[in-house]
mmCIF file of C-alpha atoms in Angstrom:
data_model
loop_
_atom_site.group_PDB
_atom_site.id
_atom_site.type_symbol
_atom_site.label_atom_id
_atom_site.label_comp_id
_atom_site.label_asym_id
_atom_site.label_seq_id
_atom_site.Cartn_x
_atom_site.Cartn_y
_atom_site.Cartn_z
ATOM 1 C CA MET A 1 0.000 0.000 0.000
ATOM 2 C CA PHE A 2 1.307 3.416 -0.897
ATOM 3 C CA ASN A 3 1.568 6.290 1.497
ATOM 4 C CA ARG A 4 -1.440 8.518 1.843
ATOM 5 C CA ILE A 5 -1.489 11.548 -0.445
ATOM 6 C CA ARG A 6 -1.247 14.837 1.392
ATOM 7 C CA ARG A 7 -2.926 17.964 0.110
ATOM 8 C CA PHE A 8 -0.825 21.098 0.124
ATOM 9 C CA SER A 9 -1.790 24.703 -0.405
ATOM 10 C CA ALA A 10 0.585 24.829 -3.331
ATOM 11 C CA LYS A 11 -0.390 27.175 -6.088
ATOM 12 C CA VAL A 12 -1.703 25.392 -9.153
ATOM 13 C CA THR A 13 -2.942 26.498 -12.528
ATOM 14 C CA LYS A 14 -6.308 25.218 -13.739
ATOM 15 C CA PRO A 15 -6.945 25.395 -17.479
ATOM 16 C CA ASP A 16 -9.411 27.887 -18.891
ATOM 17 C CA SER A 17 -10.552 25.431 -21.559
ATOM 18 C CA ASP A 18 -9.902 21.974 -22.960
ATOM 19 C CA THR A 19 -7.152 23.371 -25.155
ATOM 20 C CA GLU A 20 -4.895 23.699 -22.128
ATOM 21 C CA ASP A 21 -3.608 20.994 -19.778
ATOM 22 C CA PHE A 22 -3.576 21.098 -16.010
ATOM 23 C CA TYR A 23 -0.184 21.756 -14.488
ATOM 24 C CA HIS A 24 1.314 22.441 -11.074
ATOM 25 C CA GLU A 25 3.600 25.308 -10.300
ATOM 26 C CA PRO A 26 7.283 24.283 -10.366
ATOM 27 C CA GLY A 27 8.305 22.614 -7.118
ATOM 28 C CA THR A 28 4.915 21.079 -6.255
ATOM 29 C CA LEU A 29 5.221 17.609 -4.695
ATOM 30 C CA PRO A 30 4.311 14.660 -6.938
ATOM 31 C CA GLY A 31 0.920 13.204 -6.117
ATOM 32 C CA THR A 32 -0.658 16.503 -5.091
ATOM 33 C CA ILE A 33 -4.354 16.530 -5.958
ATOM 34 C CA ILE A 34 -6.593 19.541 -6.304
ATOM 35 C CA ILE A 35 -10.345 19.227 -5.776
ATOM 36 C CA ASP A 36 -12.213 21.786 -7.842
ATOM 37 C CA ALA A 37 -14.789 23.696 -5.816
ATOM 38 C CA ASP A 38 -17.326 23.313 -8.643
ATOM 39 C CA ALA A 39 -16.800 19.569 -9.064
ATOM 40 C CA SER A 40 -19.829 17.295 -8.710
ATOM 41 C CA PRO A 41 -20.046 14.929 -5.710
ATOM 42 C CA SER A 42 -18.716 11.449 -6.415
ATOM 43 C CA VAL A 43 -21.281 8.725 -7.138
ATOM 44 C CA ILE A 44 -20.213 5.059 -7.302
ATOM 45 C CA GLU A 45 -21.974 2.547 -9.521
ATOM 46 C CA LEU A 46 -21.085 -1.163 -9.505
ATOM 47 C CA ILE A 47 -21.813 -3.665 -12.270
ATOM 48 C CA ASP A 48 -20.632 -7.240 -11.672
ATOM 49 C CA TYR A 49 -21.309 -9.922 -14.267
ATOM 50 C CA ASP A 50 -20.375 -13.304 -15.680
ATOM 51 C CA GLN A 51 -21.927 -15.509 -18.348
ATOM 52 C CA ILE A 52 -24.896 -16.374 -16.113
ATOM 53 C CA ASN A 53 -25.632 -13.468 -13.791
ATOM 54 C CA ALA A 54 -25.279 -9.696 -13.776
ATOM 55 C CA ILE A 55 -25.891 -7.337 -10.878
ATOM 56 C CA HIS A 56 -26.167 -3.572 -10.920
ATOM 57 C CA LYS A 57 -26.267 -1.357 -7.867
ATOM 58 C CA GLN A 58 -25.181 1.980 -6.511
ATOM 59 C CA VAL A 59 -22.837 1.762 -3.545
ATOM 60 C CA ALA A 60 -22.134 4.388 -0.897
ATOM 61 C CA THR A 61 -18.471 3.646 -0.164
ATOM 62 C CA PRO A 62 -15.560 2.169 -2.159
ATOM 63 C CA GLU A 63 -15.108 -0.517 0.528
ATOM 64 C CA GLU A 64 -18.333 -2.180 -0.626
ATOM 65 C CA CYS A 65 -16.643 -2.913 -3.955
ATOM 66 C CA ALA A 66 -13.648 -4.693 -2.415
ATOM 67 C CA ALA A 67 -15.403 -8.065 -2.166
ATOM 68 C CA TYR A 68 -15.960 -8.159 -5.941
ATOM 69 C CA LEU A 69 -12.418 -7.377 -7.075
ATOM 70 C CA ASP A 70 -10.859 -10.805 -6.532
ATOM 71 C CA THR A 71 -13.712 -12.907 -7.898
ATOM 72 C CA GLU A 72 -13.726 -14.617 -11.292
ATOM 73 C CA SER A 73 -16.571 -12.396 -12.462
ATOM 74 C CA VAL A 74 -15.898 -9.034 -14.127
ATOM 75 C CA SER A 75 -16.494 -6.015 -11.906
ATOM 76 C CA TRP A 76 -17.027 -2.599 -13.411
ATOM 77 C CA VAL A 77 -16.816 0.208 -10.856
ATOM 78 C CA ASP A 78 -17.915 3.511 -12.385
ATOM 79 C CA VAL A 79 -17.242 6.671 -10.355
ATOM 80 C CA SER A 80 -18.922 9.859 -11.610
ATOM 81 C CA GLY A 81 -17.868 13.211 -10.171
ATOM 82 C CA LEU A 82 -14.585 14.425 -8.694
ATOM 83 C CA GLY A 83 -15.912 16.545 -5.841
ATOM 84 C CA SER A 84 -15.609 14.093 -2.911
ATOM 85 C CA GLU A 85 -12.015 13.906 -1.757
ATOM 86 C CA ASP A 86 -12.746 11.365 0.967
ATOM 87 C CA ILE A 87 -14.275 8.909 -1.506
ATOM 88 C CA LEU A 88 -11.403 9.389 -3.940
ATOM 89 C CA GLN A 89 -8.813 8.763 -1.245
ATOM 90 C CA ARG A 90 -10.614 5.636 -0.059
ATOM 91 C CA LEU A 91 -10.915 4.539 -3.662
ATOM 92 C CA ARG A 92 -7.149 4.774 -3.948
ATOM 93 C CA THR A 93 -6.806 2.532 -0.907
ATOM 94 C CA VAL A 94 -9.297 -0.096 -2.086
ATOM 95 C CA PHE A 95 -7.824 -0.374 -5.567
ATOM 96 C CA ASP A 96 -4.220 0.106 -4.415
ATOM 97 C CA LEU A 97 -3.655 2.984 -6.822
ATOM 98 C CA HIS A 98 -0.322 4.682 -7.213
ATOM 99 C CA PRO A 99 -0.390 8.308 -5.978
ATOM 100 C CA LEU A 100 0.432 9.540 -9.472
ATOM 101 C CA VAL A 101 -2.561 7.641 -10.846
ATOM 102 C CA LEU A 102 -4.936 9.466 -8.523
ATOM 103 C CA GLU A 103 -3.248 12.744 -9.457
ATOM 104 C CA ASP A 104 -3.888 12.057 -13.160
ATOM 105 C CA ILE A 105 -7.494 11.101 -12.438
ATOM 106 C CA VAL A 106 -8.389 14.110 -10.292
ATOM 107 C CA ASN A 107 -6.307 16.928 -11.786
ATOM 108 C CA VAL A 108 -8.095 17.307 -15.103
ATOM 109 C CA PRO A 109 -7.637 17.690 -17.983
ATOM 110 C CA GLU A 110 -4.705 15.373 -18.596
ATOM 111 C CA ARG A 111 -3.389 14.440 -22.010
ATOM 112 C CA PRO A 112 -4.821 11.085 -23.192
ATOM 113 C CA LYS A 113 -2.243 8.382 -22.518
ATOM 114 C CA VAL A 114 -1.593 4.812 -21.374
ATOM 115 C CA GLU A 115 0.585 3.943 -18.381
ATOM 116 C CA ASP A 116 1.593 0.522 -17.022
ATOM 117 C CA TYR A 117 1.622 0.085 -13.208
ATOM 118 C CA GLU A 118 2.582 -3.565 -12.627
ATOM 119 C CA ASP A 119 -0.820 -5.246 -12.073
ATOM 120 C CA GLN A 120 -2.793 -2.306 -13.432
ATOM 121 C CA LEU A 121 -3.082 -0.551 -16.745
ATOM 122 C CA VAL A 122 -4.140 3.112 -16.605
ATOM 123 C CA ILE A 123 -5.808 4.689 -19.637
ATOM 124 C CA ILE A 124 -6.624 8.400 -19.752
ATOM 125 C CA ALA A 125 -9.152 9.258 -22.478
ATOM 126 C CA ARG A 126 -11.332 12.192 -23.456
ATOM 127 C CA MET A 127 -15.024 11.751 -24.166
ATOM 128 C CA VAL A 128 -17.112 14.181 -26.218
ATOM 129 C CA MET A 129 -20.876 14.409 -26.702
ATOM 130 C CA PRO A 130 -22.861 16.825 -28.893
ATOM 131 C CA LYS A 131 -25.011 19.521 -27.320
ATOM 132 C CA LYS A 132 -28.672 18.987 -28.111
ATOM 133 C CA LYS A 133 -29.924 22.579 -28.025
ATOM 134 C CA SER A 134 -26.955 24.422 -29.520
ATOM 135 C CA ASN A 135 -23.834 23.971 -31.585
ATOM 136 C CA GLY A 136 -20.748 22.612 -29.902
ATOM 137 C CA PHE A 137 -20.051 19.664 -27.633
ATOM 138 C CA TYR A 138 -19.461 18.598 -24.061
ATOM 139 C CA SER A 139 -16.010 17.300 -23.245
ATOM 140 C CA GLU A 140 -14.777 15.492 -20.166
ATOM 141 C CA GLN A 141 -11.964 13.234 -19.097
ATOM 142 C CA VAL A 142 -12.548 9.539 -18.502
ATOM 143 C CA SER A 143 -9.934 7.528 -16.616
ATOM 144 C CA LEU A 144 -9.826 3.732 -16.887
ATOM 145 C CA VAL A 145 -7.872 1.510 -14.465
ATOM 146 C CA LEU A 146 -7.748 -2.043 -15.780
ATOM 147 C CA GLY A 147 -7.072 -4.940 -13.445
ATOM 148 C CA LYS A 148 -7.182 -8.687 -13.923
ATOM 149 C CA HIS A 149 -10.876 -9.060 -13.083
ATOM 150 C CA TYR A 150 -12.052 -5.500 -12.703
ATOM 151 C CA LEU A 151 -12.242 -2.158 -14.454
ATOM 152 C CA LEU A 152 -12.415 1.154 -12.620
ATOM 153 C CA THR A 153 -13.693 4.167 -14.581
ATOM 154 C CA VAL A 154 -13.720 7.723 -13.238
ATOM 155 C CA GLN A 155 -15.690 10.455 -15.008
ATOM 156 C CA GLU A 156 -15.811 14.182 -14.370
ATOM 157 C CA GLU A 157 -19.578 14.600 -14.549
ATOM 158 C CA PRO A 158 -22.399 12.241 -13.528
ATOM 159 C CA GLU A 159 -25.050 13.766 -15.808
ATOM 160 C CA ARG A 160 -23.998 12.273 -19.141
ATOM 161 C CA ASP A 161 -21.766 9.708 -20.794
ATOM 162 C CA CYS A 162 -21.716 7.524 -23.899
ATOM 163 C CA PHE A 163 -21.631 4.186 -22.029
ATOM 164 C CA GLU A 164 -25.362 3.460 -21.960
ATOM 165 C CA PRO A 165 -25.193 1.096 -24.987
ATOM 166 C CA VAL A 166 -22.472 -0.869 -23.180
ATOM 167 C CA ARG A 167 -24.585 -1.173 -20.033
ATOM 168 C CA SER A 168 -27.515 -2.315 -22.151
ATOM 169 C CA ARG A 169 -25.415 -5.029 -23.799
ATOM 170 C CA ILE A 170 -24.324 -6.285 -20.395
ATOM 171 C CA PHE A 171 -27.818 -6.460 -18.903
ATOM 172 C CA LYS A 172 -29.422 -7.923 -22.063
ATOM 173 C CA ASN A 173 -26.466 -10.288 -22.593
ATOM 174 C CA LYS A 174 -25.995 -9.212 -26.209
ATOM 175 C CA GLY A 175 -22.849 -10.085 -28.093
ATOM 176 C CA ILE A 176 -19.852 -11.662 -26.358
ATOM 177 C CA ILE A 177 -19.218 -9.038 -23.698
ATOM 178 C CA ARG A 178 -20.307 -11.305 -20.818
ATOM 179 C CA LYS A 179 -18.155 -14.130 -22.164
ATOM 180 C CA GLN A 180 -15.006 -12.028 -22.131
ATOM 181 C CA GLY A 181 -12.840 -10.528 -19.422
ATOM 182 C CA SER A 182 -12.255 -7.025 -18.111
ATOM 183 C CA ASP A 183 -9.914 -6.227 -21.010
ATOM 184 C CA TYR A 184 -12.792 -6.666 -23.464
ATOM 185 C CA LEU A 185 -14.911 -4.358 -21.309
ATOM 186 C CA ALA A 186 -12.136 -1.742 -21.461
ATOM 187 C CA TYR A 187 -12.039 -2.099 -25.254
ATOM 188 C CA THR A 188 -15.831 -1.709 -25.442
ATOM 189 C CA LEU A 189 -15.739 1.522 -23.444
ATOM 190 C CA LEU A 190 -12.851 2.891 -25.512
ATOM 191 C CA ASP A 191 -14.738 2.040 -28.690
ATOM 192 C CA ALA A 192 -17.812 3.860 -27.348
ATOM 193 C CA ILE A 193 -15.655 6.901 -26.548
ATOM 194 C CA ILE A 194 -14.140 6.973 -30.049
ATOM 195 C CA ASP A 195 -17.517 6.430 -31.730
ATOM 196 C CA GLY A 196 -18.871 9.341 -29.691
ATOM 197 C CA PHE A 197 -16.775 11.672 -31.858
ATOM 198 C CA PHE A 198 -18.745 10.845 -35.021
ATOM 199 C CA PRO A 199 -22.070 12.534 -34.060
ATOM 200 C CA VAL A 200 -20.104 15.617 -33.011
ATOM 201 C CA LEU A 201 -18.237 15.737 -36.311
ATOM 202 C CA GLU A 202 -21.456 15.163 -38.242
ATOM 203 C CA ASP A 203 -22.921 18.268 -36.622
ATOM 204 C CA TYR A 204 -19.803 20.236 -37.520
ATOM 205 C CA GLY A 205 -20.039 19.064 -41.124
ATOM 206 C CA GLU A 206 -23.565 20.467 -41.386
ATOM 207 C CA HIS A 207 -22.545 23.633 -39.548
ATOM 208 C CA ILE A 208 -19.634 24.222 -41.931
ATOM 209 C CA GLU A 209 -21.963 23.795 -44.925
ATOM 210 C CA ASP A 210 -24.279 26.450 -43.471
ATOM 211 C CA LEU A 211 -21.294 28.728 -42.910
ATOM 212 C CA GLU A 212 -20.147 28.252 -46.498
ATOM 213 C CA GLU A 213 -23.533 29.402 -47.762
ATOM 214 C CA GLU A 214 -23.554 32.326 -45.347
ATOM 215 C CA VAL A 215 -20.049 33.356 -46.381
ATOM 216 C CA ILE A 216 -20.997 33.353 -50.066
ATOM 217 C CA VAL A 217 -24.438 34.967 -49.783
ATOM 218 C CA ARG A 218 -24.149 37.613 -47.087
ATOM 219 C CA PRO A 219 -20.914 37.651 -45.048
ATOM 220 C CA THR A 220 -20.936 39.790 -41.907
ATOM 221 C CA ARG A 221 -18.729 40.267 -38.894
ATOM 222 C CA ARG A 222 -20.910 37.735 -37.073
ATOM 223 C CA THR A 223 -19.964 35.204 -39.753
ATOM 224 C CA LEU A 224 -16.308 35.833 -39.016
ATOM 225 C CA LEU A 225 -16.867 35.168 -35.309
ATOM 226 C CA LYS A 226 -18.651 31.906 -36.150
ATOM 227 C CA ILE A 227 -15.677 30.780 -38.239
ATOM 228 C CA TYR A 228 -13.241 31.538 -35.421
ATOM 229 C CA LYS A 229 -15.417 29.585 -32.992
ATOM 230 C CA VAL A 230 -15.571 26.546 -35.274
ATOM 231 C CA ARG A 231 -11.808 26.603 -35.791
ATOM 232 C CA ARG A 232 -11.171 26.757 -32.051
ATOM 233 C CA GLU A 233 -13.587 23.915 -31.280
ATOM 234 C CA LEU A 234 -12.092 21.747 -34.016
ATOM 235 C CA LEU A 235 -8.694 22.406 -32.469
ATOM 236 C CA GLN A 236 -10.053 21.057 -29.167
ATOM 237 C CA LEU A 237 -11.262 17.917 -30.944
ATOM 238 C CA ARG A 238 -7.867 17.475 -32.567
ATOM 239 C CA ARG A 239 -6.088 17.804 -29.230
ATOM 240 C CA ALA A 240 -8.432 15.144 -27.850
ATOM 241 C CA ILE A 241 -8.250 12.545 -30.634
ATOM 242 C CA TRP A 242 -4.590 12.824 -31.657
ATOM 243 C CA PRO A 243 -3.007 11.494 -28.410
ATOM 244 C CA GLN A 244 -5.982 9.149 -27.951
ATOM 245 C CA ARG A 245 -5.151 7.492 -31.235
ATOM 246 C CA ASN A 246 -1.539 7.053 -30.109
ATOM 247 C CA ALA A 247 -2.704 5.621 -26.778
ATOM 248 C CA ILE A 248 -4.805 2.956 -28.510
ATOM 249 C CA HIS A 249 -1.877 2.135 -30.772
ATOM 250 C CA SER A 250 0.343 1.597 -27.738
ATOM 251 C CA LEU A 251 -2.249 -0.809 -26.266
ATOM 252 C CA ILE A 252 -1.941 -2.874 -29.432
ATOM 253 C CA GLN A 253 1.852 -2.798 -29.702
ATOM 254 C CA ASP A 254 3.134 -2.888 -26.117
ATOM 255 C CA GLY A 255 1.966 -6.440 -25.355
ATOM 256 C CA ASN A 256 0.732 -5.954 -21.796
ATOM 257 C CA GLU A 257 -0.392 -9.220 -20.216
ATOM 258 C CA LEU A 258 -3.674 -7.632 -19.101
ATOM 259 C CA ILE A 259 -4.690 -7.310 -22.772
ATOM 260 C CA SER A 260 -5.307 -10.640 -24.503
ATOM 261 C CA ASP A 261 -4.394 -11.283 -28.128
ATOM 262 C CA GLU A 262 -8.067 -11.560 -29.035
ATOM 263 C CA VAL A 263 -8.846 -8.144 -27.574
ATOM 264 C CA ARG A 264 -5.891 -6.643 -29.450
ATOM 265 C CA ILE A 265 -7.617 -7.632 -32.681
ATOM 266 C CA TYR A 266 -10.675 -5.661 -31.591
ATOM 267 C CA LEU A 267 -8.461 -2.749 -30.583
ATOM 268 C CA ARG A 268 -7.221 -2.572 -34.179
ATOM 269 C CA ASP A 269 -10.766 -1.765 -35.258
ATOM 270 C CA CYS A 270 -10.942 0.863 -32.520
ATOM 271 C CA TYR A 271 -7.660 2.298 -33.800
ATOM 272 C CA ASP A 272 -9.080 2.451 -37.335
ATOM 273 C CA HIS A 273 -12.045 4.429 -36.009
ATOM 274 C CA ALA A 274 -9.676 6.819 -34.252
ATOM 275 C CA VAL A 275 -7.738 7.328 -37.494
ATOM 276 C CA GLN A 276 -11.005 7.978 -39.328
ATOM 277 C CA VAL A 277 -12.005 10.555 -36.717
ATOM 278 C CA MET A 278 -8.583 12.164 -37.034
ATOM 279 C CA ASP A 279 -8.954 12.414 -40.818
ATOM 280 C CA MET A 280 -12.403 13.984 -40.464
ATOM 281 C CA VAL A 281 -11.134 16.518 -37.937
ATOM 282 C CA GLU A 282 -8.251 17.497 -40.213
ATOM 283 C CA THR A 283 -10.602 17.788 -43.200
ATOM 284 C CA TYR A 284 -13.003 20.038 -41.317
ATOM 285 C CA ARG A 285 -10.122 22.153 -40.012
ATOM 286 C CA GLU A 286 -8.942 22.710 -43.576
ATOM 287 C CA LEU A 287 -12.477 23.621 -44.618
ATOM 288 C CA ALA A 288 -12.778 26.041 -41.703
ATOM 289 C CA SER A 289 -9.437 27.612 -42.606
ATOM 290 C CA GLY A 290 -10.569 27.874 -46.226
ATOM 291 C CA LEU A 291 -13.748 29.602 -45.075
ATOM 292 C CA MET A 292 -11.607 32.450 -43.822
ATOM 293 C CA ASP A 293 -10.138 32.985 -47.294
ATOM 294 C CA VAL A 294 -13.590 32.698 -48.838
ATOM 295 C CA TYR A 295 -14.902 35.234 -46.322
ATOM 296 C CA LEU A 296 -12.163 37.743 -47.182
ATOM 297 C CA SER A 297 -12.723 37.181 -50.908
ATOM 298 C CA ALA A 298 -16.490 37.563 -50.531
ATOM 299 C CA VAL A 299 -16.147 40.752 -48.508
ATOM 300 C CA SER A 300 -13.663 42.143 -51.040
ATOM 301 C CA ASN A 301 -15.875 41.142 -53.949
ATOM 302 C CA ARG A 302 -18.914 42.694 -52.322
ATOM 303 C CA MET A 303 -16.977 45.888 -51.694
ATOM 304 C CA ASN A 304 -15.895 45.961 -55.336
ATOM 305 C CA GLU A 305 -19.515 45.540 -56.457
ATOM 306 C CA ILE A 306 -20.607 48.393 -54.208
ATOM 307 C CA MET A 307 -17.795 50.624 -55.451
ATOM 308 C CA LYS A 308 -18.652 49.751 -59.044
ATOM 309 C CA PHE A 309 -22.297 50.644 -58.484
ATOM 310 C CA LEU A 310 -21.361 53.948 -56.864
ATOM 311 C CA THR A 311 -18.953 54.681 -59.700
ATOM 312 C CA VAL A 312 -21.692 54.064 -62.264
ATOM 313 C CA ILE A 313 -24.043 56.424 -60.429
ATOM 314 C CA SER A 314 -21.313 59.043 -60.187
ATOM 315 C CA SER A 315 -20.504 58.687 -63.885
ATOM 316 C CA ILE A 316 -24.136 59.316 -64.787
ATOM 317 C CA PHE A 317 -24.353 62.448 -62.676
ATOM 318 C CA ILE A 318 -21.052 63.963 -63.836
ATOM 319 C CA PRO A 319 -22.396 65.281 -67.206
ATOM 320 C CA LEU A 320 -25.677 66.248 -65.560
ATOM 321 C CA THR A 321 -23.806 68.211 -62.929
ATOM 322 C CA PHE A 322 -21.748 69.807 -65.681
ATOM 323 C CA ILE A 323 -24.881 71.025 -67.466
ATOM 324 C CA ALA A 324 -26.459 72.243 -64.232
ATOM 325 C CA GLY A 325 -23.222 74.041 -63.389
ATOM 326 C CA ILE A 326 -23.178 75.863 -66.710
ATOM 327 C CA TYR A 327 -26.746 77.060 -66.256
ATOM 328 C CA GLY A 328 -25.930 78.112 -62.754
ATOM 329 C CA MET A 329 -23.503 80.764 -64.063
ATOM 330 C CA ASN A 330 -24.628 84.383 -64.268
ATOM 331 C CA PHE A 331 -24.644 85.875 -67.805
ATOM 332 C CA ASN A 332 -26.185 89.122 -68.985
ATOM 333 C CA THR A 333 -28.028 88.441 -72.233
ATOM 334 C CA GLU A 334 -28.595 92.188 -72.771
ATOM 335 C CA LYS A 335 -24.882 92.757 -73.278
ATOM 336 C CA SER A 336 -24.391 90.047 -75.856
ATOM 337 C CA PRO A 337 -26.675 87.678 -77.783
ATOM 338 C CA TYR A 338 -24.096 84.923 -77.193
ATOM 339 C CA ASN A 339 -24.460 85.033 -73.395
ATOM 340 C CA MET A 340 -26.645 81.909 -73.137
ATOM 341 C CA PRO A 341 -29.446 82.922 -75.498
ATOM 342 C CA GLU A 342 -31.362 79.725 -74.626
ATOM 343 C CA LEU A 343 -32.263 81.331 -71.296
ATOM 344 C CA ASN A 344 -34.802 83.359 -73.212
ATOM 345 C CA TRP A 345 -36.270 80.393 -75.079
ATOM 346 C CA TYR A 346 -39.857 79.481 -74.323
ATOM 347 C CA TRP A 347 -39.059 75.707 -74.064
ATOM 348 C CA GLY A 348 -35.559 76.157 -72.669
ATOM 349 C CA TYR A 349 -36.157 74.518 -69.310
ATOM 350 C CA PRO A 350 -37.985 71.399 -70.650
ATOM 351 C CA LEU A 351 -35.360 71.004 -73.358
ATOM 352 C CA CYS A 352 -32.586 71.136 -70.723
ATOM 353 C CA LEU A 353 -34.290 68.418 -68.643
ATOM 354 C CA ALA A 354 -34.847 66.325 -71.746
ATOM 355 C CA LEU A 355 -31.178 66.632 -72.682
ATOM 356 C CA MET A 356 -30.160 65.494 -69.217
ATOM 357 C CA ALA A 357 -32.496 62.499 -69.405
ATOM 358 C CA VAL A 358 -31.132 61.534 -72.830
ATOM 359 C CA ILE A 359 -27.545 61.733 -71.580
ATOM 360 C CA ALA A 360 -28.376 59.618 -68.506
ATOM 361 C CA GLY A 361 -30.177 57.033 -70.693
ATOM 362 C CA VAL A 362 -27.317 56.834 -73.160
ATOM 363 C CA LEU A 363 -24.818 56.298 -70.320
ATOM 364 C CA LEU A 364 -26.965 53.597 -68.710
ATOM 365 C CA PHE A 365 -27.275 51.808 -72.048
ATOM 366 C CA PHE A 366 -23.531 52.056 -72.590
ATOM 367 C CA PHE A 367 -22.781 50.668 -69.093
ATOM 368 C CA TRP A 368 -25.287 47.870 -69.566
ATOM 369 C CA GLN A 369 -23.756 46.864 -72.909
ATOM 370 C CA ARG A 370 -20.302 46.720 -71.307
ATOM 371 C CA GLY A 371 -21.677 44.424 -68.583
ATOM 372 C CA TRP A 372 -20.974 46.842 -65.770
ATOM 373 C CA LEU A 373 -24.525 46.674 -64.443
ATOM 374 C CA GLY A 374 -25.145 42.942 -64.728
ATOM 375 C CA ASN A 375 -23.088 41.678 -61.735
ATOM 376 C CA THR A 376 -24.123 44.097 -59.013
ATOM 377 C CA SER A 377 -26.607 41.619 -57.524
ATOM 378 C CA SER A 378 -24.849 38.319 -58.310
ATOM 379 C CA ILE A 379 -23.811 37.691 -54.686
ATOM 380 C CA ASP A 380 -27.367 37.919 -53.401
ATOM 381 C CA ASP A 381 -28.568 35.674 -56.226
#
């Protein structure tokens, strides 16, 4: 049994978002854990099963799970919430966790990884789920501690996860999950975590298509903010799936005795899904980056159309202003018959207006023939 972890008042830095990792200030003792004041209380759920029976119950203390850990059945202990330090410390004692393991579990977010601790295999993963009422996604860390006959999972939040299909397969005895060991259960949960990325990316694919149309039709400053938001969220997804893919690859290649050869074959399929997610994330990031260029081109094109329209209007009024300016000059027709004799004409004013209208019509026809008026509304079309 390892020594009890002591909490210090050492200064730590919590990340502002999922794009940053948790880190201690230099000099902080290894194994120091920080309980977030906003963290949800810890809730423990136990599922124990074999080929014949399966039980499911919520337990109050980690000690109630101890009797199931050394049996031949598979025990899945799911802890949701990181707000109860006492439960987490007692959990460390029951499962004989290394102090650094508990530090990685509690001090979130950690980079997805796999670590080997003698009789235990620790897997840090990141789970994402789409938001139902708005764009974006929920993201939380999931820690898996694999033993010979048990699997301990620790989640940040108790409200949501993507493990319900796995629970359903256990209780309904579908597939081969109840015929396999704890390593197959760990694979099943990892596969559910990776597959949880696909609905999120599907939403982003539709969102990017809407942004493309908005950028082409009527780009605004709000459109630019939407593009920046999508790029930042896709960066979060990339930071989640990239190391997760490497972690799954290490499970396949390292040859840990807790992972059977049969389960490694299934992990290859999980790795393929992770690679597919990675390709989709990179594709959408390139599309989002291209949207920025399209936005700048659309704004520039729209500005050119506006300037062209204003130039056409100005060109029409230049000769009209010239004529009006001439007639605005003061000449004395009594001194000379050449001092604007048309001022004394009976139809002088109507003729002047008619001349202006003819000039404006001729210019409009000329501009239309040159194609300068045909593209002013092409963006809206």
